[in-house]
Coordinates of C-alpha atoms in Angstrom, one line a residue:
X11 CA 77.1 -2.2 -1.1
X12 CA 77.2 -5.9 -2.0
X13 CA 74.5 -7.4 -4.2
X14 CA 73.7 -10.6 -6.0
X15 CA 73.5 -10.5 -9.8
X16 CA 72.7 -13.6 -11.9
X17 CA 74.2 -16.0 -9.4
X18 CA 77.3 -14.0 -8.5
X19 CA 78.2 -11.5 -5.8
X20 CA 79.1 -8.0 -6.9
X21 CA 80.1 -4.9 -5.1
X22 CA 79.1 -1.2 -5.6
X23 CA 78.6 -1.4 -9.4
X24 CA 77.2 -3.4 -12.2
X25 CA 78.3 -3.5 -15.8
X26 CA 75.6 -3.7 -18.4
X27 CA 75.7 -3.7 -22.2
X28 CA 74.5 -0.6 -24.1
X29 CA 71.6 -2.5 -25.5
X30 CA 70.4 -3.6 -22.0
X31 CA 66.6 -3.6 -22.0
X32 CA 66.2 -2.3 -18.5
X33 CA 68.2 0.7 -19.6
X34 CA 66.6 1.1 -23.0
X35 CA 63.0 0.2 -22.3
X36 CA 62.4 -0.6 -18.6
X37 CA 61.6 -4.1 -19.8
X38 CA 61.2 -5.9 -16.5
X39 CA 59.5 -6.1 -13.1
X40 CA 60.5 -6.0 -9.5
X41 CA 59.4 -6.8 -5.9
X42 CA 60.2 -4.8 -2.8
X43 CA 60.1 -7.0 0.3
X44 CA 60.7 -6.6 4.0
X45 CA 63.1 -8.9 5.9
X46 CA 62.5 -9.1 9.6
X47 CA 62.9 -11.7 12.4
X48 CA 65.0 -13.9 10.2
X49 CA 62.7 -14.2 7.2
X50 CA 61.2 -12.3 4.3
X51 CA 57.6 -11.4 5.0
X52 CA 55.0 -12.9 2.6
X53 CA 57.7 -14.3 0.4
X54 CA 55.3 -16.8 -1.3
X55 CA 53.1 -14.0 -2.4
X56 CA 56.0 -11.9 -3.7
X57 CA 57.4 -14.7 -5.8
X58 CA 54.0 -15.6 -7.1
X59 CA 53.3 -12.1 -8.2
X60 CA 56.8 -11.7 -9.8
X61 CA 56.5 -14.9 -11.8
X62 CA 53.0 -13.9 -12.9
X63 CA 54.5 -10.7 -14.2
X64 CA 57.3 -12.6 -16.0
X65 CA 54.7 -14.8 -17.7
X66 CA 52.8 -11.7 -18.9
X67 CA 56.1 -10.1 -20.1
X68 CA 57.0 -13.4 -22.0
X69 CA 60.1 -14.1 -19.9
X70 CA 61.3 -17.3 -18.3
X71 CA 60.2 -17.7 -14.6
X72 CA 62.6 -17.1 -11.8
X73 CA 63.6 -20.6 -10.7
X74 CA 64.4 -19.8 -7.1
X75 CA 62.5 -21.5 -4.3
X76 CA 61.3 -19.7 -1.2
X77 CA 64.0 -21.4 0.9
X78 CA 66.7 -20.4 -1.6
X79 CA 65.5 -16.8 -1.6
X80 CA 65.4 -16.7 2.2
X81 CA 69.0 -18.1 2.4
X82 CA 70.2 -15.7 -0.2
X83 CA 68.7 -12.7 1.6
X84 CA 70.2 -13.8 4.9
X85 CA 73.6 -13.9 3.2
X86 CA 73.0 -10.6 1.6
X87 CA 72.1 -9.0 5.0
X88 CA 75.3 -10.5 6.5
X89 CA 77.6 -9.3 3.8
X90 CA 76.2 -5.8 4.0
X91 CA 76.3 -5.8 7.8
X92 CA 72.6 -4.7 8.0
X93 CA 70.6 -5.3 11.1
X94 CA 67.0 -6.5 11.0
X95 CA 64.8 -5.2 9.5
X96 CA 65.9 -4.6 5.9
X97 CA 64.3 -3.7 2.6
X98 CA 65.0 -6.2 -0.2
X99 CA 64.6 -5.3 -3.8
X100 CA 64.4 -8.2 -6.4
X101 CA 64.7 -6.9 -10.0
X102 CA 64.2 -9.0 -13.1
X103 CA 64.7 -7.8 -16.6
X104 CA 65.0 -9.2 -20.1
X105 CA 68.5 -9.8 -21.7
X106 CA 69.3 -7.8 -24.7
X107 CA 69.9 -10.4 -27.4
X108 CA 67.5 -11.2 -30.2
X109 CA 66.0 -7.7 -30.3
X110 CA 64.8 -5.3 -33.0
X111 CA 63.8 -2.1 -31.3
X112 CA 60.9 -2.9 -29.0
X113 CA 60.4 -6.4 -30.5
X114 CA 62.3 -9.4 -29.2
X115 CA 62.1 -13.1 -29.1
X116 CA 64.4 -13.3 -26.0
X117 CA 62.9 -14.9 -23.0
X118 CA 66.1 -15.2 -20.8
X119 CA 66.4 -12.6 -18.0
X120 CA 68.8 -11.0 -15.6
X121 CA 68.1 -10.7 -11.9
X122 CA 69.5 -8.5 -9.2
X123 CA 68.9 -8.7 -5.4
X124 CA 69.7 -5.6 -3.3
X125 CA 69.4 -4.9 0.5
X126 CA 69.1 -1.6 2.4
X127 CA 68.4 -0.7 6.0
X128 CA 64.8 0.3 6.7
X129 CA 62.5 1.2 9.5
X130 CA 60.3 -1.5 11.2
X131 CA 56.9 -2.0 9.7
X132 CA 55.0 1.0 11.2
X133 CA 51.8 2.9 11.7
X134 CA 51.5 6.5 10.4
X135 CA 48.7 9.1 10.9
X136 CA 48.4 11.4 7.9
X137 CA 46.5 14.7 8.0
X138 CA 47.3 16.1 4.6
X139 CA 45.9 13.8 1.9
X140 CA 44.4 14.9 -1.4
X141 CA 43.6 13.7 -4.9
X142 CA 45.8 13.7 -8.0
X143 CA 45.0 16.0 -10.9
X144 CA 47.9 14.9 -13.1
X145 CA 47.8 11.1 -13.0
X146 CA 45.0 8.7 -14.0
X147 CA 45.2 4.9 -13.7
X148 CA 43.9 2.5 -16.2
X149 CA 43.7 -1.3 -16.3
X150 CA 46.2 -3.2 -18.5
X151 CA 47.9 -6.5 -18.6
X152 CA 50.7 -5.0 -16.5
X153 CA 48.8 -2.7 -14.1
X154 CA 48.6 -5.3 -11.3
X155 CA 52.4 -5.8 -10.9
X156 CA 55.4 -3.5 -10.4
X157 CA 57.2 -2.8 -13.7
X158 CA 60.7 -1.3 -13.9
X159 CA 59.2 1.8 -15.6
X160 CA 57.7 3.7 -12.7
X161 CA 57.2 7.2 -14.3
X162 CA 53.5 7.0 -13.5
X163 CA 54.2 7.0 -9.8
X164 CA 57.2 9.3 -9.9
X165 CA 55.1 11.9 -11.5
X166 CA 52.4 11.5 -8.8
X167 CA 55.1 11.8 -6.1
X168 CA 56.2 15.1 -7.6
X169 CA 52.6 16.3 -7.6
X170 CA 52.2 15.3 -4.0
X171 CA 55.3 17.2 -3.0
X172 CA 54.3 20.3 -5.0
X173 CA 51.0 20.3 -3.2
X174 CA 52.7 19.9 0.2
X175 CA 50.7 16.8 0.9
X176 CA 51.7 13.6 2.8
X177 CA 49.8 11.3 0.4
X178 CA 47.9 11.4 -2.9
X179 CA 44.9 9.3 -3.9
X180 CA 45.0 8.3 -7.6
X181 CA 41.8 7.9 -9.7
X182 CA 41.1 5.9 -12.8
X183 CA 40.2 7.5 -16.1
X184 CA 36.5 7.6 -15.2
X185 CA 37.2 9.4 -11.9
X186 CA 36.9 6.3 -9.7
X187 CA 39.0 5.7 -6.7
X188 CA 42.1 3.5 -7.5
X189 CA 45.0 3.6 -5.1
X190 CA 47.7 5.7 -3.5
X191 CA 51.2 6.4 -4.8
X192 CA 52.9 3.4 -3.2
X193 CA 50.1 1.7 -1.4
X194 CA 46.6 0.3 -1.8
X195 CA 43.6 2.3 -0.6
X196 CA 40.9 1.1 1.8
X197 CA 38.0 2.4 3.8
X198 CA 35.7 1.1 6.5
X199 CA 31.9 1.6 6.7
X200 CA 29.4 -0.3 8.8
X201 CA 31.8 -3.1 9.8
X202 CA 32.8 -3.7 6.2
X203 CA 36.2 -3.2 4.5
X204 CA 36.2 -1.7 1.0
X205 CA 38.9 -1.2 -1.6
X206 CA 39.0 -0.2 -5.3
X207 CA 38.7 -3.1 -7.7
X208 CA 41.8 -4.2 -9.7
X209 CA 39.9 -3.1 -12.8
X210 CA 40.6 0.5 -11.8
X211 CA 44.3 -0.1 -12.6
X212 CA 45.6 -0.4 -9.1
X213 CA 48.5 -2.7 -8.1
X214 CA 47.6 -6.1 -6.7
X215 CA 49.4 -5.3 -3.5
X216 CA 50.9 -7.9 -1.2
X217 CA 49.3 -6.3 1.9
X218 CA 46.1 -6.1 -0.1
X219 CA 46.2 -9.8 -0.5
X220 CA 46.8 -10.3 3.2
X221 CA 43.9 -8.2 4.1
X222 CA 41.6 -10.1 1.8
X223 CA 42.7 -13.4 3.5
X224 CA 42.5 -12.0 7.0
X225 CA 39.0 -10.6 6.5
X226 CA 37.9 -14.1 5.3
X227 CA 39.3 -15.7 8.4
X228 CA 37.6 -13.1 10.6
X229 CA 34.3 -13.4 8.8
X230 CA 34.5 -9.7 7.9
X231 CA 32.9 -8.6 4.7
X232 CA 35.5 -7.4 2.2
X233 CA 34.2 -5.5 -0.8
X234 CA 36.1 -4.7 -4.0
X235 CA 34.3 -1.8 -5.7
X236 CA 34.3 0.7 -8.4
X237 CA 33.1 4.1 -7.0
X238 CA 33.7 7.8 -7.1
X239 CA 35.5 9.7 -4.3
X240 CA 32.3 11.1 -2.9
X241 CA 31.7 7.7 -1.3
X242 CA 34.5 8.5 1.2
X243 CA 32.4 11.2 2.7
X244 CA 30.4 8.6 4.6
X245 CA 33.4 6.4 5.5
X246 CA 34.3 5.9 9.2
X247 CA 38.0 5.2 8.5
X248 CA 40.2 5.7 5.4
X249 CA 43.7 4.1 5.2
X250 CA 46.4 2.7 2.9
X251 CA 48.8 -0.2 3.3
X252 CA 51.9 -1.7 1.8
X253 CA 54.5 -4.1 3.0
X254 CA 56.2 -1.2 4.9
X255 CA 53.2 -0.6 7.1
X256 CA 49.8 1.2 7.3
X257 CA 48.9 4.8 7.1
X258 CA 45.5 6.0 8.6
X259 CA 44.1 9.2 7.1
X260 CA 42.8 11.7 9.6
X261 CA 41.8 14.1 6.7
X262 CA 41.2 13.6 3.0
X263 CA 40.6 17.0 1.3
X264 CA 38.0 18.6 3.5
X265 CA 36.7 15.4 5.1
X266 CA 37.7 14.2 8.6
X267 CA 37.9 10.6 9.8
X268 CA 38.5 8.7 13.0
X269 CA 41.9 7.2 13.5
X270 CA 40.9 4.5 15.9
X271 CA 38.0 2.0 16.2
X272 CA 37.5 -1.7 16.9
X273 CA 37.9 -2.9 13.3
X274 CA 40.5 -0.3 12.5
X275 CA 42.6 -1.3 15.5
X276 CA 42.4 -5.0 14.6
X277 CA 43.6 -4.2 11.0
X278 CA 46.5 -2.2 12.4
X279 CA 47.6 -5.1 14.6
X280 CA 47.4 -7.5 11.7
X281 CA 49.6 -5.3 9.4
X282 CA 52.2 -4.6 12.1
X283 CA 52.7 -8.2 13.1
X284 CA 53.0 -10.5 10.1
X285 CA 53.6 -13.5 12.4
X286 CA 50.0 -13.3 13.6
X287 CA 48.8 -14.2 10.1

């Protein structure tokens, strides 16, 4: 596998110092993006969220324009002989100088760009969805972006697999709905689209942002809310989205939901065809 590291092409391996802060502390952030039809979907939003994260982490911004990233990704796809679509991972982490344990005055950062084959953006129907007992979300300065330390979601994924479920809904510390393991949570009721507020500790997802924008253009009421799981009993549709696609929940615990409807079908088409937006 060929990758792009700090402005140079590398192959199959990377050499890092023992005091590397990604290795030692997970001191960084990342974006996972989908490249299809000759471009990275929602690249502006990805770079904006990443640079917001770097500002919060007291690191220098990533000075790459959207055009530069698109050209870089095209070359990365070519060098790895990957056909469209591809999953792109852009990782940024602090360099290891000027540090004393956790503390550091270092603002310079490393960056690494990787590419792998992936399935097209897709729709899934899930019938085995439950709630996490082991993990609780909480809002912090870093809860809205993807940090290199993902133990929170790794633990949730093990719980999902141990329970033989297809997806797990995470709650916040007060028992309110928050998100799914790798996607934002939504539901539809009376022609309105609902999602947990960012104050529940959920990621400010890229597809979440697109759905907010789309609802505004369609004059559909979009509601960010803080509420307990019992509210889902009255929902017509429940689903989750990320940049890889959309999953509609047929069942959540003992509740059953419709997998198709006028508004639900419109949202599916919006997610599956980014060029419509």
